[in-house]
Coordinates of C-alpha atoms in Angstrom, one line a residue:
M425 CA 0.0 0.0 0.0
I426 CA 1.4 3.4 -0.9
F427 CA 0.0 6.3 1.0
D428 CA 0.1 10.0 0.1
G429 CA 2.5 12.7 1.4
A430 CA 2.1 15.8 3.6
M431 CA -1.2 17.6 3.7
G432 CA 0.2 20.5 5.8
T433 CA 3.3 21.1 3.8
N434 CA 1.4 21.2 0.5
L435 CA -1.3 23.5 1.9
Q436 CA 1.5 25.9 3.0
L437 CA 2.8 25.9 -0.6
A438 CA -0.5 27.3 -1.7
N439 CA 0.3 30.6 0.1
L440 CA -3.1 30.8 1.8
S441 CA -4.1 34.0 3.6
A442 CA -6.0 34.5 6.9
D443 CA -9.2 35.1 4.9
D444 CA -8.8 31.6 3.4
F445 CA -9.1 30.2 6.9
G446 CA -12.1 32.3 7.7
G447 CA -10.3 35.1 9.5
P448 CA -7.2 35.7 11.7
S449 CA -8.6 33.7 14.6
L450 CA -8.7 30.6 12.5
E451 CA -5.4 31.1 10.6
G452 CA -3.3 28.0 10.8
C453 CA -6.2 25.7 11.4
N454 CA -5.8 23.5 8.3
E455 CA -8.8 21.4 9.3
V456 CA -11.2 24.3 8.7
L457 CA -10.2 24.6 5.1
V458 CA -12.5 21.7 4.1
R459 CA -15.2 24.2 4.7
T460 CA -13.6 27.6 3.8
R461 CA -11.4 26.4 0.9
P462 CA -12.4 22.9 -0.1
D463 CA -10.8 23.5 -3.5
A464 CA -7.4 23.9 -1.9
V465 CA -7.7 20.6 0.0
E466 CA -9.1 18.9 -3.1
A467 CA -6.1 20.1 -5.0
V468 CA -3.7 18.4 -2.5
H469 CA -5.7 15.1 -2.7
R470 CA -5.7 15.2 -6.5
S471 CA -2.0 16.0 -6.7
F472 CA -1.2 12.7 -4.9
L473 CA -3.8 10.6 -6.6
Q474 CA -2.5 11.8 -10.0
V475 CA 0.9 10.2 -9.3
G476 CA -0.6 6.9 -8.4
V477 CA -0.8 6.5 -4.6
D478 CA -3.3 3.9 -3.2
A479 CA -4.5 5.9 -0.3
I480 CA -5.1 9.5 0.7
E481 CA -5.4 10.9 4.2
T482 CA -8.2 13.2 5.2
D483 CA -7.5 16.8 6.3
T484 CA -8.4 16.0 9.9
F485 CA -5.1 15.6 11.7
G486 CA -6.2 18.0 14.5
A487 CA -10.0 17.9 13.9
F488 CA -11.1 16.8 17.3
S489 CA -12.5 19.0 20.1
V490 CA -9.3 19.2 22.2
V491 CA -7.4 20.9 19.4
L492 CA -10.3 22.8 17.9
A493 CA -11.1 24.3 21.2
E494 CA -7.9 26.4 20.9
Y495 CA -9.7 28.1 17.9
G496 CA -13.1 28.2 19.6
I497 CA -14.7 25.7 17.2
D498 CA -14.7 22.5 19.3
R499 CA -18.4 22.0 18.7
E500 CA -17.8 21.7 15.0
A501 CA -15.6 18.5 15.3
Y502 CA -18.2 16.1 13.9
E503 CA -19.1 18.3 11.0
L504 CA -15.5 19.1 10.0
N505 CA -14.6 15.4 10.0
A506 CA -17.6 14.3 8.1
T507 CA -17.0 17.0 5.5
A508 CA -13.3 16.2 5.2
A509 CA -14.0 12.5 4.7
D510 CA -16.7 13.1 2.2
L511 CA -14.5 15.4 0.2
A512 CA -11.6 12.9 0.2
R513 CA -14.0 10.1 -0.7
R514 CA -15.5 11.9 -3.7
V515 CA -12.0 12.8 -5.0
A516 CA -10.7 9.2 -4.5
D517 CA -13.7 7.7 -6.3
S518 CA -13.0 9.9 -9.3
F519 CA -9.7 8.2 -9.9
E520 CA -8.8 4.7 -11.1
L521 CA -5.6 3.2 -9.9
V522 CA -3.1 2.5 -12.7
S523 CA -1.2 -0.6 -11.5
N524 CA 0.4 -3.7 -12.9
T525 CA -0.1 -5.4 -9.6
P526 CA -3.8 -5.8 -8.6
E527 CA -3.0 -6.8 -5.0
M528 CA -1.6 -3.3 -4.4
G529 CA -5.1 -2.0 -4.7
S530 CA -6.5 -4.3 -2.1
G531 CA -4.4 -3.1 0.9
S532 CA -5.0 -3.5 4.5
A533 CA -8.8 -3.0 4.4
S534 CA -9.5 -6.1 2.5
A535 CA -6.5 -8.0 3.8
T536 CA -7.9 -7.8 7.3
G537 CA -11.3 -9.1 6.1
K538 CA -13.0 -6.0 7.5
A539 CA -15.8 -4.0 5.9
A540 CA -14.6 -0.8 4.5
G541 CA -16.5 2.5 3.9
S542 CA -17.5 1.6 0.4
S543 CA -18.7 -1.7 -1.0
R544 CA -16.1 -1.4 -3.8
A545 CA -13.2 -1.5 -1.4
G546 CA -10.8 -4.2 -2.3
A547 CA -11.6 -4.0 -6.0
E548 CA -8.7 -3.4 -8.5
G549 CA -8.3 0.3 -9.1
Y550 CA -9.9 1.3 -5.8
R551 CA -8.4 4.3 -4.0
Y552 CA -8.5 4.2 -0.2
V553 CA -9.4 7.1 2.2
A554 CA -7.6 7.0 5.5
G555 CA -9.2 9.0 8.3
S556 CA -6.3 11.0 9.8
I557 CA -6.3 11.2 13.6
G558 CA -3.5 13.1 15.3
P559 CA -2.2 13.2 18.8
G560 CA -3.4 16.7 19.8
T561 CA -1.7 19.1 22.0
K562 CA -2.2 17.6 25.5
F563 CA -0.3 14.8 27.2
P564 CA -2.6 12.4 29.1
T565 CA 0.2 10.6 30.8
L566 CA 1.3 13.9 32.4
G567 CA -2.3 14.6 33.5
Q568 CA -2.8 17.5 31.0
I569 CA -6.1 15.8 30.0
S570 CA -7.9 12.6 31.2
Y571 CA -8.1 9.4 29.3
R572 CA -11.9 9.6 29.4
E573 CA -12.0 13.1 27.9
L574 CA -9.7 12.0 25.1
V575 CA -11.8 8.9 24.3
A576 CA -15.0 11.0 24.1
A577 CA -13.3 13.5 21.8
Y578 CA -11.9 10.8 19.5
E579 CA -15.2 9.1 19.4
V580 CA -16.9 12.2 17.9
Q581 CA -14.1 12.6 15.4
A582 CA -14.3 8.9 14.4
R583 CA -18.0 9.1 14.0
G584 CA -17.7 12.0 11.6
L585 CA -15.0 10.1 9.6
L586 CA -17.2 7.0 9.5
D587 CA -20.2 8.9 8.2
G588 CA -18.0 10.6 5.6
G589 CA -16.9 7.3 4.1
V590 CA -13.4 6.5 5.2
D591 CA -12.0 3.0 4.7
L592 CA -9.7 2.9 7.7
F593 CA -8.5 4.9 10.7
L594 CA -5.0 6.2 10.7
I595 CA -3.9 7.1 14.3
E596 CA -0.6 8.9 13.5
T597 CA 2.3 10.8 15.1
V598 CA 1.7 9.1 18.4
F599 CA 4.0 10.4 21.1
D600 CA 2.1 9.1 24.2
L601 CA 0.9 5.5 24.4
L602 CA -2.0 6.5 26.6
Q603 CA -3.2 8.9 23.9
A604 CA -2.9 6.0 21.3
K605 CA -5.1 3.8 23.5
S606 CA -7.7 6.5 23.9
A607 CA -7.8 7.1 20.1
I608 CA -8.1 3.3 19.4
N609 CA -11.0 3.0 21.9
G610 CA -12.6 6.1 20.7
C611 CA -12.6 4.7 17.2
R612 CA -14.0 1.4 18.4
D613 CA -16.8 3.1 20.3
A614 CA -17.8 4.9 17.2
M615 CA -17.7 1.7 15.1
R616 CA -19.7 -0.2 17.7
H617 CA -22.4 2.5 17.6
A618 CA -22.4 2.6 13.8
G619 CA -22.3 -1.2 13.4
K620 CA -19.2 -1.0 11.2
D621 CA -15.8 -2.6 11.6
L622 CA -12.9 -0.8 9.9
P623 CA -9.1 -1.4 10.2
I624 CA -7.0 0.7 12.5
Q625 CA -3.5 1.7 11.6
V626 CA -1.4 3.1 14.5
Q627 CA 1.9 4.9 13.9
V628 CA 4.3 6.2 16.6
T629 CA 6.8 8.9 16.2
I630 CA 10.4 8.3 17.3
E631 CA 12.7 11.3 18.1
L632 CA 16.4 11.6 17.2
T633 CA 17.1 10.1 20.7
G634 CA 15.7 6.8 19.4
R635 CA 12.7 7.0 21.7
M636 CA 9.3 8.6 21.8
L637 CA 8.9 12.0 23.4
P638 CA 8.5 10.7 27.1
G639 CA 11.4 8.2 26.7
T640 CA 9.4 5.2 25.4
E641 CA 11.5 2.6 23.6
I642 CA 10.1 1.1 20.4
G643 CA 9.9 -2.3 22.1
A644 CA 7.7 -0.9 24.8
A645 CA 5.5 0.8 22.2
L646 CA 5.1 -2.5 20.3
V647 CA 4.2 -4.5 23.4
A648 CA 1.6 -1.9 24.6
L649 CA 0.0 -1.5 21.2
D650 CA 0.1 -5.1 20.3
G651 CA -2.2 -5.7 23.2
M652 CA -4.6 -3.3 21.7
R653 CA -4.8 -5.4 18.5
P654 CA -4.6 -2.8 15.8
D655 CA -4.4 -4.0 12.2
V656 CA -1.2 -2.2 11.2
I657 CA 1.5 -0.7 13.3
G658 CA 4.3 1.6 12.2
M659 CA 6.1 4.9 12.4
N660 CA 5.8 8.4 10.9
C661 CA 7.0 12.0 11.3
A662 CA 9.8 13.4 13.6
T663 CA 12.7 12.2 11.4
G664 CA 13.6 11.1 7.9
P665 CA 13.9 7.5 6.8
A666 CA 17.6 7.1 7.7
E667 CA 16.9 7.8 11.4
M668 CA 14.0 5.4 11.4
R669 CA 15.9 2.4 10.2
E670 CA 16.7 0.7 13.6
S671 CA 13.3 1.2 15.2
L672 CA 11.7 0.0 11.9
R673 CA 14.0 -3.0 12.0
H674 CA 12.7 -3.9 15.5
L675 CA 9.1 -3.7 14.3
S676 CA 10.0 -5.9 11.3
E677 CA 11.6 -8.5 13.5
H678 CA 8.9 -8.6 16.2
S679 CA 5.6 -7.2 15.0
R680 CA 2.8 -9.7 14.3
M681 CA 1.0 -7.0 12.4
P682 CA 1.8 -5.5 9.0
V683 CA 4.3 -2.7 9.4
S684 CA 4.0 0.8 7.9
V685 CA 6.5 3.7 7.6
L686 CA 5.7 7.3 6.5
P687 CA 8.9 9.3 7.1
N688 CA 9.5 13.0 6.8
A689 CA 11.5 14.3 3.8
G690 CA 14.6 14.3 6.0
L691 CA 15.2 16.4 9.0
P692 CA 13.7 19.9 9.0
S693 CA 15.7 23.1 8.9
V694 CA 14.8 26.8 8.5
V695 CA 16.0 28.4 5.2
N696 CA 15.1 32.0 4.5
G697 CA 12.6 32.0 7.3
A698 CA 10.7 28.9 5.9
M699 CA 10.7 25.3 6.9
H700 CA 12.9 23.2 4.6
Y701 CA 13.4 19.5 4.0
D702 CA 16.3 18.4 2.0
L703 CA 15.6 14.7 1.2
T704 CA 15.1 14.4 -2.6
P705 CA 12.3 12.3 -4.2
A706 CA 14.9 9.8 -5.4
E707 CA 16.4 9.4 -2.0
L708 CA 13.0 8.8 -0.4
A709 CA 12.2 6.2 -3.1
R710 CA 15.5 4.4 -2.5
F711 CA 14.8 4.1 1.3
H712 CA 11.4 2.8 0.7
Q713 CA 12.7 0.2 -1.7
E714 CA 15.0 -1.0 1.0
F715 CA 12.3 -1.0 3.6
V716 CA 10.0 -3.1 1.5
Q717 CA 12.7 -5.5 0.1
E718 CA 14.8 -5.9 3.2
L719 CA 12.5 -5.4 6.2
G720 CA 9.2 -6.5 4.7
V721 CA 7.4 -3.2 5.2
S722 CA 3.8 -3.4 3.8
V723 CA 2.7 0.2 3.9
I724 CA 4.8 3.2 2.8
G725 CA 4.2 6.9 2.2
G726 CA 5.4 10.3 3.3
C727 CA 4.9 12.7 6.1
C728 CA 6.1 16.3 6.6
G729 CA 7.9 17.8 3.7
T730 CA 6.9 15.1 1.2
T731 CA 5.4 16.5 -2.0
P732 CA 3.7 14.8 -5.1
A733 CA 7.2 14.6 -6.6
H734 CA 8.4 12.5 -3.7
L735 CA 5.4 10.2 -4.0
A736 CA 5.7 10.0 -7.8
A737 CA 9.3 8.6 -7.3
V738 CA 8.1 6.2 -4.6
V739 CA 5.3 4.9 -6.8
E740 CA 7.6 4.4 -9.7
A741 CA 10.3 2.6 -7.6
C742 CA 8.0 0.5 -5.4
R743 CA 4.8 -0.2 -7.3
G744 CA 5.8 -3.6 -8.5
L745 CA 7.7 -4.7 -5.3
T746 CA 6.6 -7.5 -3.1
P747 CA 7.5 -7.1 0.6
T748 CA 10.0 -9.7 1.7
P749 CA 8.4 -12.3 3.9
R750 CA 8.8 -11.7 7.6
N751 CA 9.1 -14.3 10.3
P752 CA 8.5 -12.1 13.4
S753 CA 9.6 -13.3 16.8
Y754 CA 6.7 -12.5 19.1
E755 CA 7.5 -12.2 22.8
A756 CA 4.7 -12.0 25.3
G757 CA 5.3 -9.5 28.1
A758 CA 4.3 -6.4 29.9
A759 CA 5.6 -2.8 29.5
S760 CA 6.0 0.4 31.4
L761 CA 5.9 3.8 29.7
Y762 CA 9.6 3.3 29.0
S763 CA 10.5 -0.3 28.4
A764 CA 9.2 -3.8 27.8
V765 CA 9.6 -6.9 30.1
P766 CA 9.1 -10.4 28.6
F767 CA 7.2 -12.8 30.7
T768 CA 9.8 -15.5 30.0
Q769 CA 13.1 -14.5 31.5
D770 CA 16.2 -16.2 30.1
T771 CA 18.3 -16.1 33.3
S772 CA 15.7 -15.8 36.0
F773 CA 12.1 -16.5 37.0
L774 CA 9.8 -13.4 36.5
V775 CA 10.1 -11.4 39.7
I776 CA 7.1 -9.4 40.9
G777 CA 7.8 -6.9 43.7
E778 CA 5.0 -7.1 46.3
R779 CA 5.9 -4.5 48.9
T780 CA 3.7 -1.8 47.3
N781 CA 0.7 -3.7 48.8
A782 CA -1.5 -2.2 51.4
N783 CA -2.3 -5.6 52.8
G784 CA 1.2 -7.0 52.9
S785 CA 3.4 -4.0 53.8
K786 CA 2.8 -1.8 56.9
R787 CA 5.2 0.8 55.5
F788 CA 3.3 1.1 52.2
R789 CA -0.1 1.1 53.9
E790 CA 0.8 3.9 56.3
A791 CA 2.4 6.0 53.5
M792 CA -0.8 5.5 51.4
L793 CA -3.2 6.3 54.2
G794 CA -1.1 9.4 55.2
G795 CA -0.8 10.7 51.6
D796 CA 2.9 10.3 51.6
W797 CA 3.2 9.7 47.9
D798 CA 7.0 10.2 47.8
T799 CA 7.4 7.1 50.0
V800 CA 5.0 5.2 47.8
T801 CA 7.0 5.9 44.6
A802 CA 10.3 5.4 46.5
M803 CA 9.1 1.9 47.5
A804 CA 8.4 1.0 43.9
K805 CA 11.8 2.2 42.8
E806 CA 13.5 0.3 45.6
Q807 CA 12.0 -2.9 44.3
V808 CA 13.2 -2.3 40.8
A809 CA 16.7 -1.6 42.0
E810 CA 16.6 -4.9 43.9
G811 CA 15.7 -6.8 40.7
A812 CA 11.9 -6.8 40.4
H813 CA 10.7 -7.1 36.8
L814 CA 7.2 -6.0 37.6
I815 CA 5.7 -4.0 40.5
D816 CA 2.5 -5.2 42.2
V817 CA 0.3 -2.4 43.4
C818 CA -2.6 -3.0 45.8
V819 CA -4.4 -0.2 47.5
D820 CA -7.4 -2.2 48.7
Y821 CA -7.8 -1.7 52.5
T822 CA -10.8 -1.7 54.7
G823 CA -12.1 1.8 55.2
A824 CA -9.9 3.4 52.5
D825 CA -11.2 4.9 49.2
G826 CA -9.6 2.5 46.7
V827 CA -10.4 4.6 43.6
A828 CA -9.0 7.8 45.1
D829 CA -5.9 6.0 46.4
M830 CA -5.3 4.3 43.1
E831 CA -5.7 7.6 41.3
Q832 CA -2.9 9.0 43.3
V833 CA -0.6 6.0 43.1
A834 CA -1.1 5.1 39.4
R835 CA -0.7 8.7 38.1
R836 CA 2.7 8.8 39.8
L837 CA 3.9 5.3 38.9
A838 CA 2.9 5.8 35.3
T839 CA 5.9 8.0 34.8
Q840 CA 8.1 7.3 37.9
S841 CA 8.3 3.5 37.6
S842 CA 10.6 2.0 35.0
A843 CA 9.0 -1.4 35.6
P844 CA 5.5 -2.4 34.4
I845 CA 2.7 -2.5 36.9
V846 CA 0.6 -5.4 38.2
I847 CA -2.7 -3.9 39.2
D848 CA -3.8 -6.0 42.2
S849 CA -7.4 -5.3 43.3
T850 CA -10.7 -7.1 43.6
E851 CA -12.6 -4.0 42.6
A852 CA -13.2 -3.3 38.9
P853 CA -13.5 0.5 39.4
V854 CA -10.1 0.5 41.1
V855 CA -8.6 -1.5 38.2
R856 CA -10.1 0.8 35.6
T857 CA -8.7 3.9 37.4
A858 CA -5.2 2.4 37.2
L859 CA -5.7 1.4 33.5
E860 CA -6.7 5.0 32.6
W861 CA -3.3 6.2 33.8
L862 CA -0.9 3.5 32.5
G863 CA 0.2 3.9 28.9
G864 CA 2.3 0.8 28.9
R865 CA 1.0 -2.8 29.2
P866 CA 0.1 -3.7 32.8
V867 CA -1.0 -7.1 34.2
L868 CA -4.4 -7.5 36.1
N869 CA -4.2 -9.6 39.3
S870 CA -6.4 -11.6 39.2
V871 CA -9.5 -13.5 37.9
N872 CA -11.1 -16.7 38.9
L873 CA -14.5 -18.5 38.7
E874 CA -15.4 -18.3 42.4
D875 CA -18.6 -16.4 41.6
G876 CA -19.2 -17.9 38.2
A877 CA -18.8 -16.6 34.7
G878 CA -22.0 -14.4 34.4
E879 CA -22.2 -11.0 33.0
G880 CA -21.1 -8.2 35.4
N881 CA -19.2 -10.4 37.8
R882 CA -15.5 -10.0 38.6
L883 CA -14.3 -12.3 35.8
D884 CA -16.5 -10.6 33.2
S885 CA -15.4 -7.1 34.4
F886 CA -11.7 -7.9 34.5
L887 CA -11.5 -9.8 31.2
S888 CA -13.5 -7.0 29.5
L889 CA -11.1 -4.4 30.9
A890 CA -8.1 -6.5 29.8
R891 CA -9.4 -6.6 26.2
E892 CA -10.2 -2.9 26.2
F893 CA -6.8 -1.7 27.5
G894 CA -4.6 -4.5 26.1
A895 CA -3.6 -5.9 29.5
A896 CA -2.4 -9.3 30.5
V897 CA -4.2 -11.2 33.3
V898 CA -3.3 -13.5 36.1
C899 CA -5.8 -16.4 36.3
T900 CA -6.0 -18.3 39.6
C901 CA -7.2 -21.9 39.9
I902 CA -10.5 -21.3 41.7
D903 CA -13.9 -22.4 40.4
E904 CA -17.4 -22.4 41.7
E905 CA -16.5 -25.3 44.1
G906 CA -13.7 -23.3 45.6
Q907 CA -9.9 -23.3 45.5
A908 CA -8.7 -26.3 43.5
R909 CA -6.7 -28.7 45.8
T910 CA -5.6 -31.4 43.4
A911 CA -3.7 -31.3 40.1
P912 CA -6.6 -32.4 37.9
W913 CA -8.9 -29.9 39.6
K914 CA -6.4 -27.1 39.2
L915 CA -6.0 -28.0 35.5
R916 CA -9.8 -28.1 35.0
A917 CA -10.2 -24.7 36.6
A918 CA -7.4 -23.2 34.5
R919 CA -8.7 -24.6 31.3
Q920 CA -12.2 -23.3 32.0
I921 CA -10.9 -19.7 32.6
H922 CA -8.6 -20.0 29.5
D923 CA -11.4 -21.1 27.2
L924 CA -13.7 -18.3 28.4
A925 CA -10.9 -15.7 28.0
I926 CA -10.2 -16.8 24.5
E927 CA -13.6 -17.6 23.1
R928 CA -15.8 -15.0 24.8
Y929 CA -13.4 -12.1 25.4
G930 CA -11.0 -12.3 22.5
L931 CA -7.9 -12.6 24.5
E932 CA -4.9 -14.8 23.5
P933 CA -3.3 -17.6 25.4
S934 CA -0.1 -15.4 25.7
D935 CA -2.2 -12.8 27.6
L936 CA -2.8 -15.2 30.4
L937 CA -0.6 -16.1 33.4
I938 CA -1.9 -19.2 35.2
D939 CA -1.4 -19.2 39.0
P940 CA -2.0 -22.7 40.3
L941 CA -2.1 -21.4 43.9
V942 CA 0.3 -23.9 45.5
L943 CA 0.2 -22.8 49.2
P944 CA 2.7 -23.8 52.0
L945 CA 1.5 -25.9 54.9
S946 CA 2.0 -22.9 57.2
T947 CA -1.1 -21.2 55.7
G948 CA -3.3 -24.0 57.1

């Protein structure tokens, strides 16, 4: 699949005035141009379609209420997205793909077996419309906006894109994993309400440091986002293709999903007061050839600074290429905001630090009840320093407000713990509170069949949360008869939970950690 290039760069080349945006207060809000200057947006779409790309992106990168509120037009989010998607859809439908390889026109939408925005999707010559969803200007992991606020904003945007006729959602330029989760779930809420199922493509942005903006390694991003089950994962923006190579290699070697890459036209610089990108069309095409033939990348295109000339060169060089087959090495694990931890340790058993537990540690309990959050975070760090791979966090204590306490603990450990978190609670609201702060991939502790498998009980609530937030789950060998005491009984309880998790909730076996509950005689 070959995507288009930069919407913003090419709109800037049109030398639009404040009047084109609807006045000085809206100047710079490219998303409003679908209403005030649809011809300018259409011209950009056409310029890329004319050089033979498979997919164009809607002019909606910042078209959700959080960003639009800065211009005073947050209530127009749905309308702007529906208008932008309809505009792109009409332009795309007016073109026929010129290709010697019919499969290039079928792309991710048909490859995933999902229904696209048009009944013609997947047919030879079809041009796809990707609903562009950007990161916005607020950092949920730092508490600048809540997860729930972001989900609601993205749901409105996704609803507009759906109604306008997009074929897939493109969640791009992700710099905060919690933001990516909110966008994915906002899209899924919109699809659920509309009765549609479109592919989701997620792309993170890696800085020159080799990490995402808050310090997230590409391995942590992959583990966290793999748990969310998007259809395509990749990278875009921040750098040119040369700087993306090693992170892209990691995705190629470990991602179970198709991989995408939409780089900038090199690193930006300011020349004569204007932004300048110095990567030539031929150079971008050469990098993409390498990515497809050496790393098995399936989706290519351009981001900031890429023009129709860049994509013309990419189409000419890559149209007939077949991505080299990949044999990814998937490793189940958890992730903090910063790094991933595989469940299978080569030189150790998986160590879970349990001191940050209100029922097992007097020091932690007193610090939590006294609001001494510095001690709470210090205790987590101490356990990491002593070799813990994961940190168990339990705030459940008689008389305490679990939701309020978990809010305080999770918001701090989200950024101050380098190790992934095991959320240890019997209360679903407490677990959800933690999940809404943790951008990495946590583990939920735990589920069992003590009160059955009915709707709304603990097992149902926890496995539903695990699927929604991409978490792993500890499953304990307890069924309706009680704690299993013999090997066959333990196995029977484990299999029953396993089958429910897979068949009813859509989890995978690698999402489950089975705890057989082997207790010492001293416990009675």
